[in-house]
């Protein structure tokens, strides 16, 4: 009986579907990918912090992506550079 249910489930219409896109790559910086969800999150957080309406225009998305690229480059420079880490007291 179990095998019959399993076979019916596997071959039922709609059980085998095409691939689903979970997220898309917006920008690649070095060996890191910045996803569209990261850009959307940056837009929403910036709007929340600035107490403004959410702007999802292409110009706003480009500006958010540029900010994320800048942050990624700075992170890479800090990790590969000869910068001393701040102490707990600092």
Backbone as numpy.savetxt, mean C-alpha at the origin, in Angstrom:
# Nx Ny Nz CAx CAy CAz Cx Cy Cz
-20.26 -39.90 1.35 -21.07 -38.71 1.35 -20.20 -37.45 1.35
-19.14 -37.46 2.17 -18.25 -36.31 2.23 -17.58 -36.05 0.89
-17.14 -37.10 0.25 -16.46 -36.93 -1.03 -17.42 -36.37 -2.08
-18.69 -36.77 -2.03 -19.69 -36.26 -2.95 -19.91 -34.76 -2.74
-19.96 -34.33 -1.48 -20.13 -32.90 -1.17 -18.91 -32.12 -1.62
-17.73 -32.69 -1.38 -16.49 -32.03 -1.79 -16.42 -31.89 -3.31
-16.77 -32.92 -4.03 -16.75 -32.87 -5.49 -17.79 -31.88 -6.00
-18.97 -31.86 -5.39 -20.01 -30.92 -5.80 -19.57 -29.48 -5.54
-18.87 -29.26 -4.44 -18.39 -27.92 -4.12 -17.31 -27.47 -5.11
-16.41 -28.37 -5.45 -15.31 -28.01 -6.34 -15.78 -27.71 -7.76
-16.80 -28.38 -8.21 -17.25 -28.20 -9.57 -18.51 -27.36 -9.69
-18.93 -26.75 -8.61 -20.11 -25.89 -8.66 -19.78 -24.63 -9.44
-20.75 -24.07 -10.16 -20.49 -22.84 -10.90 -20.13 -21.71 -9.95
-19.10 -20.98 -10.31 -18.67 -19.84 -9.51 -17.62 -20.19 -8.47
-17.40 -21.48 -8.22 -16.39 -21.83 -7.22 -14.99 -21.67 -7.79
-14.86 -21.85 -9.08 -13.57 -21.63 -9.72 -13.69 -20.32 -10.50
-13.11 -19.30 -9.96 -13.24 -17.99 -10.59 -11.88 -17.49 -11.05
-11.91 -16.42 -11.77 -10.68 -15.83 -12.25 -9.93 -15.18 -11.08
-8.71 -14.81 -11.33 -7.89 -14.17 -10.30 -8.49 -12.83 -9.91
-8.27 -12.45 -8.68 -8.80 -11.21 -8.14 -7.62 -10.32 -7.78
-7.67 -9.08 -8.18 -6.62 -8.13 -7.87 -6.85 -7.61 -6.45
-5.88 -7.81 -5.57 -6.00 -7.35 -4.19 -5.49 -5.93 -4.04
-4.39 -5.63 -4.69 -3.82 -4.29 -4.61 -2.93 -4.11 -5.84
-2.69 -2.88 -6.19 -1.88 -2.59 -7.35 -0.66 -1.79 -6.94
0.40 -1.94 -7.69 1.62 -1.20 -7.44 1.50 0.17 -8.08
1.71 1.21 -7.28 1.65 2.57 -7.80 3.02 3.03 -8.25
4.03 2.82 -7.40 5.39 3.29 -7.68 6.36 2.27 -7.11
7.50 2.10 -7.78 8.57 1.26 -7.25 9.76 2.15 -6.97
10.26 2.06 -5.73 11.42 2.84 -5.31 12.48 1.86 -4.86
13.56 1.76 -5.63 14.59 0.79 -5.29 14.03 -0.61 -5.38
14.03 -1.30 -4.24 13.46 -2.65 -4.21 12.15 -2.69 -3.44
11.56 -1.53 -3.19 10.28 -1.45 -2.48 9.18 -0.98 -3.42
8.00 -1.52 -3.18 6.84 -1.12 -3.97 5.91 -0.29 -3.10
5.41 0.78 -3.64 4.40 1.59 -2.98 3.08 1.26 -3.66
2.15 0.74 -2.87 0.88 0.28 -3.42 -0.13 1.42 -3.48
-1.17 1.21 -4.29 -2.24 2.20 -4.36 -2.93 2.39 -3.02
-3.02 1.32 -2.24 -3.64 1.45 -0.92 -2.80 2.33 -0.01
-1.47 2.31 -0.18 -0.60 3.21 0.58 -0.86 4.66 0.21
-1.03 4.91 -1.08 -1.31 6.27 -1.55 -2.67 6.74 -1.01
-3.67 5.87 -1.07 -5.00 6.22 -0.55 -4.94 6.49 0.95
-4.20 5.65 1.68 -4.08 5.85 3.12 -3.40 7.17 3.43
-2.36 7.52 2.67 -1.67 8.79 2.88 -2.61 9.97 2.64
-3.41 9.87 1.60 -4.37 10.95 1.30 -5.36 11.10 2.46
-5.87 9.98 2.95 -6.87 10.03 4.02 -6.26 10.53 5.33
-5.06 10.07 5.67 -4.43 10.52 6.91 -4.11 12.01 6.83
-3.59 12.45 5.69 -3.27 13.87 5.52 -4.53 14.72 5.62
-5.61 14.27 5.01 -6.87 15.01 5.10 -7.39 15.05 6.53
-7.24 13.94 7.25 -7.69 13.89 8.64 -6.87 14.85 9.50
-5.55 14.80 9.34 -4.69 15.65 10.16 -4.87 17.13 9.84
-5.13 17.44 8.58 -5.33 18.83 8.19 -6.78 19.29 8.35
-7.65 18.35 8.70 -9.09 18.62 8.85 -9.68 19.22 7.58
-9.39 18.57 6.47 -9.92 19.00 5.18 -10.69 17.84 4.55
-11.40 18.15 3.49 -12.13 17.11 2.76 -11.14 16.23 1.99
-11.52 14.98 1.80 -10.65 14.04 1.08 -10.67 14.39 -0.40
-9.49 14.60 -0.95 -9.33 14.94 -2.36 -8.65 13.77 -3.06
-9.38 13.05 -3.92 -8.82 11.90 -4.61 -8.58 12.19 -6.09
-8.32 13.43 -6.40 -8.04 13.79 -7.79 -6.67 13.23 -8.19
-6.42 13.11 -9.49 -5.11 12.62 -9.94 -3.95 13.47 -9.42
-4.15 14.78 -9.32 -3.08 15.64 -8.81 -2.79 15.34 -7.34
-3.83 15.11 -6.56 -3.64 14.78 -5.14 -2.98 13.42 -4.98
-3.36 12.46 -5.82 -2.72 11.15 -5.78 -1.24 11.24 -6.14
-0.92 12.05 -7.14 0.47 12.22 -7.55 1.28 12.86 -6.42
0.70 13.86 -5.76 1.38 14.54 -4.67 1.62 13.57 -3.50
0.63 12.74 -3.19 0.78 11.76 -2.11 1.84 10.72 -2.47
1.84 10.28 -3.73 2.85 9.31 -4.17 4.25 9.92 -4.09
4.39 11.19 -4.44 5.69 11.85 -4.35 6.16 11.93 -2.90
5.23 12.21 -1.97 5.59 12.24 -0.55 6.07 10.88 -0.09
5.38 9.82 -0.51 5.76 8.47 -0.11 7.11 8.07 -0.72
7.37 8.50 -1.94 8.67 8.23 -2.56 9.76 8.95 -1.78
9.53 10.21 -1.43 10.51 10.97 -0.65 10.78 10.29 0.69
9.73 9.83 1.36 9.89 9.15 2.64 10.70 7.87 2.49
10.45 7.14 1.41 11.17 5.89 1.17 12.64 6.15 0.91
12.92 7.19 0.12 14.32 7.53 -0.17 15.03 7.96 1.12
14.37 8.75 1.94 14.97 9.19 3.21 15.22 7.99 4.11
14.26 7.06 4.18 14.45 5.85 4.99 15.67 5.06 4.52
15.81 4.91 3.21 16.96 4.18 2.66 18.27 4.89 2.99
18.28 6.21 2.86 19.49 6.97 3.15 19.88 6.86 4.62
18.90 6.89 5.50 19.19 6.78 6.93 19.73 5.39 7.25
19.15 4.36 6.64 19.60 3.00 6.95 20.97 2.68 6.36
21.30 3.25 5.20 22.60 2.96 4.58 23.66 3.99 4.93
23.27 5.15 5.41 24.22 6.20 5.75 24.87 5.95 7.09
25.78 6.81 7.43 26.52 6.69 8.68 25.90 7.62 9.72
24.62 7.45 9.95 23.92 8.29 10.91 23.80 7.53 12.23
24.05 8.23 13.31 23.93 7.60 14.62 22.48 7.63 15.07
22.08 6.56 15.73 20.71 6.49 16.23 20.58 7.35 17.48
19.41 7.90 17.66 19.16 8.71 18.85 19.08 7.81 20.07
19.58 8.30 21.17 19.50 7.54 22.41 18.12 7.72 23.02
17.83 6.92 24.04 16.52 7.04 24.70 16.35 8.39 25.36
17.43 8.95 25.87 17.35 10.25 26.53 17.04 11.36 25.54
17.53 11.21 24.32 17.30 12.24 23.29 15.88 12.18 22.79
